[in-house]
mmCIF file of C-alpha atoms in Angstrom:
data_model
loop_
_atom_site.group_PDB
_atom_site.id
_atom_site.type_symbol
_atom_site.label_atom_id
_atom_site.label_comp_id
_atom_site.label_asym_id
_atom_site.label_seq_id
_atom_site.Cartn_x
_atom_site.Cartn_y
_atom_site.Cartn_z
ATOM 1 C CA UNK A 1 0.000 0.000 0.000
ATOM 2 C CA UNK A 2 1.454 3.339 -1.064
ATOM 3 C CA UNK A 3 1.753 6.069 1.570
ATOM 4 C CA UNK A 4 0.943 9.669 0.614
ATOM 5 C CA UNK A 5 1.674 13.057 2.186
ATOM 6 C CA UNK A 6 -1.442 14.676 3.727
ATOM 7 C CA UNK A 7 -0.226 18.063 2.498
ATOM 8 C CA UNK A 8 0.697 17.471 -1.169
ATOM 9 C CA UNK A 9 -0.496 13.860 -1.799
ATOM 10 C CA UNK A 10 3.037 12.987 -2.903
ATOM 11 C CA UNK A 11 4.427 9.515 -2.240
ATOM 12 C CA UNK A 12 6.308 9.126 1.062
ATOM 13 C CA UNK A 13 8.342 6.315 2.625
ATOM 14 C CA UNK A 14 9.115 5.392 6.235
ATOM 15 C CA UNK A 15 12.614 5.129 7.636
ATOM 16 C CA UNK A 16 14.595 5.243 10.887
ATOM 17 C CA UNK A 17 16.636 8.257 12.006
ATOM 18 C CA UNK A 18 20.053 7.988 13.620
ATOM 19 C CA UNK A 19 18.235 8.090 16.963
ATOM 20 C CA UNK A 20 16.218 5.037 15.887
ATOM 21 C CA UNK A 21 13.047 7.138 15.478
ATOM 22 C CA UNK A 22 10.644 6.386 12.641
ATOM 23 C CA UNK A 23 9.752 9.227 10.280
ATOM 24 C CA UNK A 24 8.617 9.775 6.696
ATOM 25 C CA UNK A 25 10.403 11.298 3.752
ATOM 26 C CA UNK A 26 9.139 12.294 0.285
ATOM 27 C CA UNK A 27 10.035 10.019 -2.601
ATOM 28 C CA UNK A 28 10.426 13.146 -4.734
ATOM 29 C CA UNK A 29 10.843 16.455 -2.878
ATOM 30 C CA UNK A 30 7.985 18.730 -3.978
ATOM 31 C CA UNK A 31 8.680 22.451 -4.422
ATOM 32 C CA UNK A 32 5.788 23.792 -2.307
ATOM 33 C CA UNK A 33 4.913 21.201 0.343
ATOM 34 C CA UNK A 34 5.383 22.634 3.857
ATOM 35 C CA UNK A 35 5.814 19.158 5.323
ATOM 36 C CA UNK A 36 8.595 18.354 2.880
ATOM 37 C CA UNK A 37 10.329 21.572 3.859
ATOM 38 C CA UNK A 38 10.369 20.672 7.546
ATOM 39 C CA UNK A 39 13.797 20.055 9.009
ATOM 40 C CA UNK A 40 14.603 16.608 10.310
ATOM 41 C CA UNK A 41 14.878 18.141 13.772
ATOM 42 C CA UNK A 42 11.346 19.509 13.502
ATOM 43 C CA UNK A 43 9.979 16.248 12.164
ATOM 44 C CA UNK A 44 11.618 14.211 14.925
ATOM 45 C CA UNK A 45 10.242 16.495 17.607
ATOM 46 C CA UNK A 46 6.720 16.165 16.204
ATOM 47 C CA UNK A 47 6.999 12.388 16.203
ATOM 48 C CA UNK A 48 8.325 12.420 19.760
ATOM 49 C CA UNK A 49 5.421 14.599 20.926
ATOM 50 C CA UNK A 50 2.913 12.227 19.342
ATOM 51 C CA UNK A 51 4.687 9.260 20.902
ATOM 52 C CA UNK A 52 4.618 10.907 24.356
ATOM 53 C CA UNK A 53 0.904 11.650 24.090
ATOM 54 C CA UNK A 54 0.109 8.095 23.026
ATOM 55 C CA UNK A 55 2.271 6.698 25.810
ATOM 56 C CA UNK A 56 0.157 8.735 28.242
ATOM 57 C CA UNK A 57 -2.948 6.926 26.974
ATOM 58 C CA UNK A 58 -4.298 9.524 24.551
ATOM 59 C CA UNK A 59 -5.044 9.400 20.843
ATOM 60 C CA UNK A 60 -2.700 11.713 18.963
ATOM 61 C CA UNK A 61 -2.654 12.527 15.274
ATOM 62 C CA UNK A 62 -0.227 14.494 13.136
ATOM 63 C CA UNK A 63 -1.162 17.508 11.015
ATOM 64 C CA UNK A 64 -4.736 18.012 12.157
ATOM 65 C CA UNK A 65 -6.328 21.121 10.646
ATOM 66 C CA UNK A 66 -9.202 23.250 11.884
ATOM 67 C CA UNK A 67 -12.454 22.907 9.923
ATOM 68 C CA UNK A 68 -11.990 26.530 8.877
ATOM 69 C CA UNK A 69 -8.385 25.955 7.878
ATOM 70 C CA UNK A 70 -7.202 28.762 10.225
ATOM 71 C CA UNK A 71 -4.773 26.493 12.017
ATOM 72 C CA UNK A 72 -3.145 23.108 11.640
ATOM 73 C CA UNK A 73 -1.638 21.396 14.644
ATOM 74 C CA UNK A 74 1.626 19.508 14.393
ATOM 75 C CA UNK A 75 0.150 17.047 16.873
ATOM 76 C CA UNK A 76 -3.480 17.064 18.007
ATOM 77 C CA UNK A 77 -4.337 15.148 21.163
ATOM 78 C CA UNK A 78 -7.947 14.010 21.607
ATOM 79 C CA UNK A 79 -10.049 13.293 24.647
ATOM 80 C CA UNK A 80 -11.613 9.855 25.095
ATOM 81 C CA UNK A 81 -14.886 11.247 23.702
ATOM 82 C CA UNK A 82 -13.100 12.267 20.497
ATOM 83 C CA UNK A 83 -13.063 16.036 21.107
ATOM 84 C CA UNK A 84 -9.876 18.001 20.650
ATOM 85 C CA UNK A 85 -7.903 18.416 23.868
ATOM 86 C CA UNK A 86 -4.512 19.978 23.137
ATOM 87 C CA UNK A 87 -2.306 20.972 20.242
ATOM 88 C CA UNK A 88 1.390 20.195 20.603
ATOM 89 C CA UNK A 89 3.333 22.543 18.342
ATOM 90 C CA UNK A 90 6.998 22.079 17.427
ATOM 91 C CA UNK A 91 8.134 25.633 16.691
ATOM 92 C CA UNK A 92 11.734 25.565 15.518
ATOM 93 C CA UNK A 93 11.614 28.163 12.736
ATOM 94 C CA UNK A 94 11.660 31.901 13.525
ATOM 95 C CA UNK A 95 8.321 33.517 14.371
ATOM 96 C CA UNK A 96 7.389 36.861 15.887
ATOM 97 C CA UNK A 97 5.794 37.268 19.284
ATOM 98 C CA UNK A 98 2.758 38.813 17.615
ATOM 99 C CA UNK A 99 2.268 35.903 15.222
ATOM 100 C CA UNK A 100 2.621 33.153 17.806
ATOM 101 C CA UNK A 101 0.289 35.039 20.160
ATOM 102 C CA UNK A 102 -2.307 35.318 17.381
ATOM 103 C CA UNK A 103 -2.038 31.605 16.604
ATOM 104 C CA UNK A 104 -2.419 30.764 20.293
ATOM 105 C CA UNK A 105 -5.587 32.843 20.482
ATOM 106 C CA UNK A 106 -7.057 30.946 17.531
ATOM 107 C CA UNK A 107 -6.609 27.695 19.432
ATOM 108 C CA UNK A 108 -8.101 29.224 22.574
ATOM 109 C CA UNK A 109 -11.061 30.521 20.590
ATOM 110 C CA UNK A 110 -11.786 26.996 19.391
ATOM 111 C CA UNK A 111 -11.471 25.513 22.887
ATOM 112 C CA UNK A 112 -8.139 23.822 22.258
ATOM 113 C CA UNK A 113 -5.239 24.063 24.680
ATOM 114 C CA UNK A 114 -1.796 24.499 23.161
ATOM 115 C CA UNK A 115 1.841 24.170 24.124
ATOM 116 C CA UNK A 116 4.699 25.376 21.949
ATOM 117 C CA UNK A 117 7.920 23.399 21.974
ATOM 118 C CA UNK A 118 11.304 24.777 21.039
ATOM 119 C CA UNK A 119 14.897 23.666 21.191
ATOM 120 C CA UNK A 120 16.714 26.960 21.657
ATOM 121 C CA UNK A 121 15.888 30.404 23.105
ATOM 122 C CA UNK A 122 13.806 32.686 20.923
ATOM 123 C CA UNK A 123 12.152 36.053 21.679
ATOM 124 C CA UNK A 124 8.702 34.405 21.765
ATOM 125 C CA UNK A 125 9.442 31.745 24.386
ATOM 126 C CA UNK A 126 7.527 32.272 27.590
ATOM 127 C CA UNK A 127 5.071 34.710 26.008
ATOM 128 C CA UNK A 128 2.773 31.726 25.279
ATOM 129 C CA UNK A 129 2.649 28.284 26.951
ATOM 130 C CA UNK A 130 6.147 27.007 26.194
ATOM 131 C CA UNK A 131 8.545 24.181 26.880
ATOM 132 C CA UNK A 132 12.094 24.112 25.622
ATOM 133 C CA UNK A 133 13.426 20.614 25.106
ATOM 134 C CA UNK A 134 16.662 18.858 24.295
ATOM 135 C CA UNK A 135 17.035 15.900 21.971
ATOM 136 C CA UNK A 136 18.959 12.860 23.224
ATOM 137 C CA UNK A 137 22.554 12.492 22.172
ATOM 138 C CA UNK A 138 22.387 8.701 22.220
ATOM 139 C CA UNK A 139 19.669 6.195 21.407
ATOM 140 C CA UNK A 140 19.254 5.003 24.995
ATOM 141 C CA UNK A 141 18.627 8.492 26.276
ATOM 142 C CA UNK A 142 15.312 10.383 26.360
ATOM 143 C CA UNK A 143 14.144 13.852 25.392
ATOM 144 C CA UNK A 144 14.395 16.285 28.319
ATOM 145 C CA UNK A 145 12.677 19.536 29.268
ATOM 146 C CA UNK A 146 15.288 22.303 29.655
ATOM 147 C CA UNK A 147 13.066 25.325 30.372
ATOM 148 C CA UNK A 148 9.450 26.259 30.954
ATOM 149 C CA UNK A 149 8.685 24.057 33.971
ATOM 150 C CA UNK A 150 9.017 25.546 37.473
ATOM 151 C CA UNK A 151 8.145 25.010 41.115
ATOM 152 C CA UNK A 152 7.460 27.570 43.868
ATOM 153 C CA UNK A 153 9.009 27.846 47.312
ATOM 154 C CA UNK A 154 8.053 30.402 49.953
ATOM 155 C CA UNK A 155 11.096 30.581 52.248
ATOM 156 C CA UNK A 156 12.013 32.918 50.708
ATOM 157 C CA UNK A 157 9.413 33.105 47.981
ATOM 158 C CA UNK A 158 10.988 32.175 44.647
ATOM 159 C CA UNK A 159 10.418 30.162 41.494
ATOM 160 C CA UNK A 160 13.039 27.577 40.637
ATOM 161 C CA UNK A 161 13.450 25.495 37.478
ATOM 162 C CA UNK A 162 12.179 21.920 37.423
ATOM 163 C CA UNK A 163 13.651 19.330 35.119
ATOM 164 C CA UNK A 164 11.675 16.442 33.659
ATOM 165 C CA UNK A 165 11.604 13.942 30.859
ATOM 166 C CA UNK A 166 9.567 15.217 27.932
ATOM 167 C CA UNK A 167 7.273 12.190 28.145
ATOM 168 C CA UNK A 168 6.480 12.968 31.773
ATOM 169 C CA UNK A 169 5.864 16.658 31.055
ATOM 170 C CA UNK A 170 3.479 15.868 28.176
ATOM 171 C CA UNK A 171 1.584 13.357 30.345
ATOM 172 C CA UNK A 172 1.333 15.889 33.176
ATOM 173 C CA UNK A 173 -0.080 18.646 30.977
ATOM 174 C CA UNK A 174 -2.577 16.331 29.265
ATOM 175 C CA UNK A 175 -3.877 15.138 32.651
ATOM 176 C CA UNK A 176 -3.909 18.609 34.257
ATOM 177 C CA UNK A 177 -1.070 17.932 36.678
ATOM 178 C CA UNK A 178 0.698 21.011 35.309
ATOM 179 C CA UNK A 179 -0.933 24.128 33.846
ATOM 180 C CA UNK A 180 0.313 27.392 32.282
ATOM 181 C CA UNK A 181 0.657 30.012 35.001
ATOM 182 C CA UNK A 182 1.409 33.726 34.963
ATOM 183 C CA UNK A 183 3.195 34.782 38.186
ATOM 184 C CA UNK A 184 0.943 36.873 40.395
ATOM 185 C CA UNK A 185 3.050 37.638 43.467
ATOM 186 C CA UNK A 186 6.268 39.657 43.641
ATOM 187 C CA UNK A 187 8.444 36.756 42.470
ATOM 188 C CA UNK A 188 8.373 37.160 38.683
ATOM 189 C CA UNK A 189 11.524 35.310 37.617
ATOM 190 C CA UNK A 190 12.700 31.715 37.656
ATOM 191 C CA UNK A 191 16.088 31.617 39.368
ATOM 192 C CA UNK A 192 18.534 29.035 40.588
ATOM 193 C CA UNK A 193 19.848 28.565 44.120
ATOM 194 C CA UNK A 194 22.189 31.553 43.797
ATOM 195 C CA UNK A 195 19.296 33.801 42.750
ATOM 196 C CA UNK A 196 20.646 33.943 39.192
ATOM 197 C CA UNK A 197 18.182 33.866 36.296
ATOM 198 C CA UNK A 198 18.019 30.338 34.961
ATOM 199 C CA UNK A 199 15.948 30.842 31.815
ATOM 200 C CA UNK A 200 14.743 34.352 31.726
ATOM 201 C CA UNK A 201 16.112 37.793 31.243
ATOM 202 C CA UNK A 202 18.317 38.712 28.315
ATOM 203 C CA UNK A 203 19.047 35.277 26.990
ATOM 204 C CA UNK A 204 18.354 36.226 23.379
ATOM 205 C CA UNK A 205 20.477 39.350 23.533
ATOM 206 C CA UNK A 206 17.672 41.677 24.608
ATOM 207 C CA UNK A 207 17.002 42.375 28.273
ATOM 208 C CA UNK A 208 13.310 42.696 27.440
ATOM 209 C CA UNK A 209 13.032 39.015 26.534
ATOM 210 C CA UNK A 210 11.563 37.394 29.641
ATOM 211 C CA UNK A 211 9.258 34.486 30.410
ATOM 212 C CA UNK A 212 5.796 35.794 31.232
ATOM 213 C CA UNK A 213 4.301 32.405 32.107
ATOM 214 C CA UNK A 214 5.472 28.865 32.669
ATOM 215 C CA UNK A 215 4.099 25.418 33.405
ATOM 216 C CA UNK A 216 3.650 24.455 37.036
ATOM 217 C CA UNK A 217 1.448 22.356 39.304
ATOM 218 C CA UNK A 218 -1.985 23.852 40.127
ATOM 219 C CA UNK A 219 -1.043 23.770 43.819
ATOM 220 C CA UNK A 220 1.896 26.082 43.113
ATOM 221 C CA UNK A 221 -0.393 28.372 41.147
ATOM 222 C CA UNK A 222 -2.829 28.497 44.077
ATOM 223 C CA UNK A 223 0.037 29.181 46.490
ATOM 224 C CA UNK A 224 1.267 31.998 44.243
ATOM 225 C CA UNK A 225 -2.250 33.479 44.171
ATOM 226 C CA UNK A 226 -2.440 33.274 47.972
ATOM 227 C CA UNK A 227 0.956 34.975 48.302
ATOM 228 C CA UNK A 228 -0.228 37.674 45.899
ATOM 229 C CA UNK A 229 -3.344 38.254 48.045
ATOM 230 C CA UNK A 230 -1.195 38.470 51.170
ATOM 231 C CA UNK A 231 1.089 40.963 49.451
ATOM 232 C CA UNK A 232 -1.909 43.055 48.430
ATOM 233 C CA UNK A 233 -3.204 43.003 52.016
ATOM 234 C CA UNK A 234 0.258 43.845 53.365
ATOM 235 C CA UNK A 235 0.535 46.703 50.880
ATOM 236 C CA UNK A 236 -2.897 47.985 51.901
ATOM 237 C CA UNK A 237 -1.889 47.806 55.571
ATOM 238 C CA UNK A 238 1.336 49.672 54.839
ATOM 239 C CA UNK A 239 -0.560 52.302 52.879
ATOM 240 C CA UNK A 240 -3.105 52.653 55.696
ATOM 241 C CA UNK A 241 -0.302 52.898 58.267
ATOM 242 C CA UNK A 242 1.516 55.443 56.128
ATOM 243 C CA UNK A 243 -1.704 57.419 55.729
ATOM 244 C CA UNK A 244 -2.299 57.314 59.496
ATOM 245 C CA UNK A 245 1.307 58.321 60.125
ATOM 246 C CA UNK A 246 0.966 61.185 57.648
ATOM 247 C CA UNK A 247 -2.252 62.270 59.353
ATOM 248 C CA UNK A 248 -0.555 62.145 62.750
ATOM 249 C CA UNK A 249 2.393 64.101 61.394
ATOM 250 C CA UNK A 250 0.018 66.688 59.970
ATOM 251 C CA UNK A 251 -1.725 67.000 63.344
ATOM 252 C CA UNK A 252 1.622 67.201 65.116
ATOM 253 C CA UNK A 253 2.904 69.798 62.666
ATOM 254 C CA UNK A 254 -0.291 71.783 63.105
ATOM 255 C CA UNK A 255 0.017 71.585 66.881
ATOM 256 C CA UNK A 256 3.692 72.486 66.637
ATOM 257 C CA UNK A 257 2.839 75.483 64.473
ATOM 258 C CA UNK A 258 0.093 76.498 66.906
ATOM 259 C CA UNK A 259 2.480 76.315 69.854
ATOM 260 C CA UNK A 260 5.137 78.205 67.946
ATOM 261 C CA UNK A 261 2.649 80.929 67.040
ATOM 262 C CA UNK A 262 1.486 81.111 70.667
ATOM 263 C CA UNK A 263 5.111 81.263 71.797
ATOM 264 C CA UNK A 264 5.884 84.043 69.342
ATOM 265 C CA UNK A 265 2.844 85.980 70.547
ATOM 266 C CA UNK A 266 3.905 85.467 74.148
ATOM 267 C CA UNK A 267 7.418 86.766 73.437
ATOM 268 C CA UNK A 268 6.084 89.697 71.424
ATOM 269 C CA UNK A 269 3.804 90.637 74.329
ATOM 270 C CA UNK A 270 6.681 90.167 76.783
ATOM 271 C CA UNK A 271 9.061 92.487 74.889
ATOM 272 C CA UNK A 272 6.302 95.024 74.406
ATOM 273 C CA UNK A 273 5.296 95.021 78.098
ATOM 274 C CA UNK A 274 8.829 95.096 79.555
ATOM 275 C CA UNK A 275 10.345 97.432 76.961
ATOM 276 C CA UNK A 276 13.436 95.226 76.799
ATOM 277 C CA UNK A 277 15.201 94.236 73.601
ATOM 278 C CA UNK A 278 17.245 91.120 72.861
ATOM 279 C CA UNK A 279 20.564 92.753 73.773
ATOM 280 C CA UNK A 280 19.255 94.077 77.086
ATOM 281 C CA UNK A 281 17.812 90.672 77.898
ATOM 282 C CA UNK A 282 21.198 89.060 77.213
ATOM 283 C CA UNK A 283 22.815 91.396 79.753
ATOM 284 C CA UNK A 284 19.925 90.867 82.207
ATOM 285 C CA UNK A 285 20.507 87.088 82.166
ATOM 286 C CA UNK A 286 24.269 87.473 82.554
ATOM 287 C CA UNK A 287 23.830 89.756 85.584
ATOM 288 C CA UNK A 288 21.358 87.304 87.131
ATOM 289 C CA UNK A 289 23.781 84.381 86.818
ATOM 290 C CA UNK A 290 26.563 86.527 88.237
ATOM 291 C CA UNK A 291 24.449 87.739 91.138
ATOM 292 C CA UNK A 292 23.050 84.318 92.102
ATOM 293 C CA UNK A 293 26.288 82.505 91.181
ATOM 294 C CA UNK A 294 24.250 79.639 89.722
ATOM 295 C CA UNK A 295 23.582 78.013 86.384
ATOM 296 C CA UNK A 296 20.206 79.509 85.466
ATOM 297 C CA UNK A 297 17.685 78.681 82.742
ATOM 298 C CA UNK A 298 14.997 81.190 81.729
ATOM 299 C CA UNK A 299 11.768 79.729 80.392
ATOM 300 C CA UNK A 300 9.174 81.038 77.956
ATOM 301 C CA UNK A 301 6.728 83.746 79.150
ATOM 302 C CA UNK A 302 4.223 81.748 81.165
ATOM 303 C CA UNK A 303 0.646 82.831 82.001
ATOM 304 C CA UNK A 304 0.847 80.731 85.175
ATOM 305 C CA UNK A 305 3.434 83.215 86.472
ATOM 306 C CA UNK A 306 1.889 86.480 85.374
ATOM 307 C CA UNK A 307 3.367 86.198 81.851
ATOM 308 C CA UNK A 308 6.830 86.440 83.418
ATOM 309 C CA UNK A 309 9.650 84.067 82.514
ATOM 310 C CA UNK A 310 10.213 81.244 85.025
ATOM 311 C CA UNK A 311 13.794 81.051 86.310
ATOM 312 C CA UNK A 312 15.231 77.603 87.008
ATOM 313 C CA UNK A 313 18.431 76.574 88.713
ATOM 314 C CA UNK A 314 20.111 73.771 86.793
ATOM 315 C CA UNK A 315 21.957 71.255 88.955
ATOM 316 C CA UNK A 316 23.148 67.674 88.956
ATOM 317 C CA UNK A 317 26.078 65.987 87.200
ATOM 318 C CA UNK A 318 24.325 66.083 83.834
ATOM 319 C CA UNK A 319 22.507 69.391 84.362
ATOM 320 C CA UNK A 320 19.082 67.760 84.061
ATOM 321 C CA UNK A 321 17.791 68.706 87.518
ATOM 322 C CA UNK A 322 15.873 71.987 87.227
ATOM 323 C CA UNK A 323 14.494 73.758 90.288
ATOM 324 C CA UNK A 324 12.128 76.743 90.000
ATOM 325 C CA UNK A 325 13.598 79.589 92.066
ATOM 326 C CA UNK A 326 12.065 82.793 90.623
ATOM 327 C CA UNK A 327 10.144 84.668 87.951
ATOM 328 C CA UNK A 328 11.651 87.363 85.725
ATOM 329 C CA UNK A 329 9.611 90.440 84.820
ATOM 330 C CA UNK A 330 6.114 89.274 85.840
ATOM 331 C CA UNK A 331 3.089 91.460 85.068
ATOM 332 C CA UNK A 332 2.478 93.320 88.362
ATOM 333 C CA UNK A 333 -1.272 93.119 87.755
ATOM 334 C CA UNK A 334 -1.189 89.320 87.626
ATOM 335 C CA UNK A 335 0.686 88.423 90.782
ATOM 336 C CA UNK A 336 -0.587 85.382 92.628
ATOM 337 C CA UNK A 337 0.403 83.305 95.673
ATOM 338 C CA UNK A 338 3.582 82.129 93.927
ATOM 339 C CA UNK A 339 4.956 85.686 94.324
ATOM 340 C CA UNK A 340 5.240 85.098 98.084
ATOM 341 C CA UNK A 341 7.578 82.100 97.600
ATOM 342 C CA UNK A 342 9.671 82.864 94.501
ATOM 343 C CA UNK A 343 12.273 85.517 93.832
ATOM 344 C CA UNK A 344 11.024 88.289 91.530
ATOM 345 C CA UNK A 345 13.647 89.565 89.048
ATOM 346 C CA UNK A 346 13.115 93.023 87.483
ATOM 347 C CA UNK A 347 15.343 95.299 85.325
ATOM 348 C CA UNK A 348 14.815 98.616 87.173
ATOM 349 C CA UNK A 349 13.891 100.276 90.471
ATOM 350 C CA UNK A 350 10.712 101.616 88.913
ATOM 351 C CA UNK A 351 9.617 97.987 88.442
ATOM 352 C CA UNK A 352 10.537 97.431 92.097
ATOM 353 C CA UNK A 353 8.332 100.349 93.152
ATOM 354 C CA UNK A 354 5.430 99.005 91.092
ATOM 355 C CA UNK A 355 5.703 95.603 92.759
ATOM 356 C CA UNK A 356 5.945 97.274 96.176
ATOM 357 C CA UNK A 357 2.674 99.063 95.490
ATOM 358 C CA UNK A 358 0.996 95.729 94.742
ATOM 359 C CA UNK A 359 2.501 93.684 97.585
ATOM 360 C CA UNK A 360 0.047 91.985 99.947
ATOM 361 C CA UNK A 361 2.859 89.993 101.592
ATOM 362 C CA UNK A 362 6.639 90.259 101.797
ATOM 363 C CA UNK A 363 8.259 89.868 98.341
ATOM 364 C CA UNK A 364 11.891 89.105 97.541
ATOM 365 C CA UNK A 365 12.706 91.462 94.635
ATOM 366 C CA UNK A 366 16.027 91.553 92.754
ATOM 367 C CA UNK A 367 16.849 94.555 90.569
ATOM 368 C CA UNK A 368 19.266 93.626 87.769
ATOM 369 C CA UNK A 369 19.700 96.653 85.518
ATOM 370 C CA UNK A 370 21.027 95.634 82.060
ATOM 371 C CA UNK A 371 21.897 99.234 81.148
ATOM 372 C CA UNK A 372 23.954 100.142 84.245
ATOM 373 C CA UNK A 373 24.908 96.715 85.564
ATOM 374 C CA UNK A 374 23.353 97.646 88.926
ATOM 375 C CA UNK A 375 22.442 94.710 91.134
ATOM 376 C CA UNK A 376 20.212 95.137 94.195
ATOM 377 C CA UNK A 377 18.073 92.987 96.429
ATOM 378 C CA UNK A 378 15.199 94.210 98.581
ATOM 379 C CA UNK A 379 12.570 92.608 100.746
ATOM 380 C CA UNK A 380 9.372 94.457 99.851
ATOM 381 C CA UNK A 381 6.713 94.714 102.589
ATOM 382 C CA UNK A 382 3.008 95.313 102.081
ATOM 383 C CA UNK A 383 1.996 98.956 101.839
ATOM 384 C CA UNK A 384 -0.656 98.334 104.539
ATOM 385 C CA UNK A 385 0.490 96.235 107.519
ATOM 386 C CA UNK A 386 -1.257 92.924 107.808
ATOM 387 C CA UNK A 387 -3.683 92.706 110.793
#
């Protein structure tokens, strides 16, 4: 019985390759038959794919075309009910990413899964469901998967390459034990143990050539999806925390600005009421430290002390012990009980006279004149003796 080519109806004959694989060749090479123009490498890979599918218990046929003629599968694998299950495509000749993507979509439109098989890196690999394979060097060896199959680990989270015999990989994909998967979580590359790209970035000479999806077990795909959800939740928590922190900072900045404005107003009122300027105040403080022979700290104008400036003595080995000993330049109209216990520091005798006119109890008043350097201390008694 004569055998004919399904493409050109030309006579073909069977023979064995050097790897002991059966294949067909044309008796007379036709000028336009695409099957006759296939390389031996391509033809052997197609036969191996069909053999793997049949070994997995499926019916597989070569060169099966769509009813519309829009595609023709190198190997078509059928379900037990006779419907088309998966196309196994040996793609060894150059093809653009756009063309192979369009061909993949035609299969998907017709409800047919597809996997593209190559032998060497090309720009299209990993943009569609892909396995790269390696032919055996000796007859006793088997075809191996070299790229396109990966497993996921989570400590730390990373994808690593998985090797397999081609027959096993074909059986796994036909039975759903591996599926095409696009990485969802932050790990988007397949790397080896040293975190070096194993079959990914830049391997065709362009750093834009990367695998966008690979074959993996459904459990790894589910784990990747779960990790992606956790990352989204963690990102949302970080964003919420950052937003809360920003809100707190805004409140703190607003409060800081409010206090600064209040402080500036208090100082402005203090300079206006006392008539002192910054230079006079500098001398006033120096005279006070000289007179008391202590390390003094002058606080901000404080309404609790008649808008005067609290005077603290700083002591201790680290200077952190502050003791309130007096009030500088208090408003005479706002004296309270604290005036009976604390020293009152004023810049002139006229301020002393004003305090004397307001005394209801003995006051300790210190005159420290920044203009003359005069230093005086008086115990002021009430204008009207206490009963």
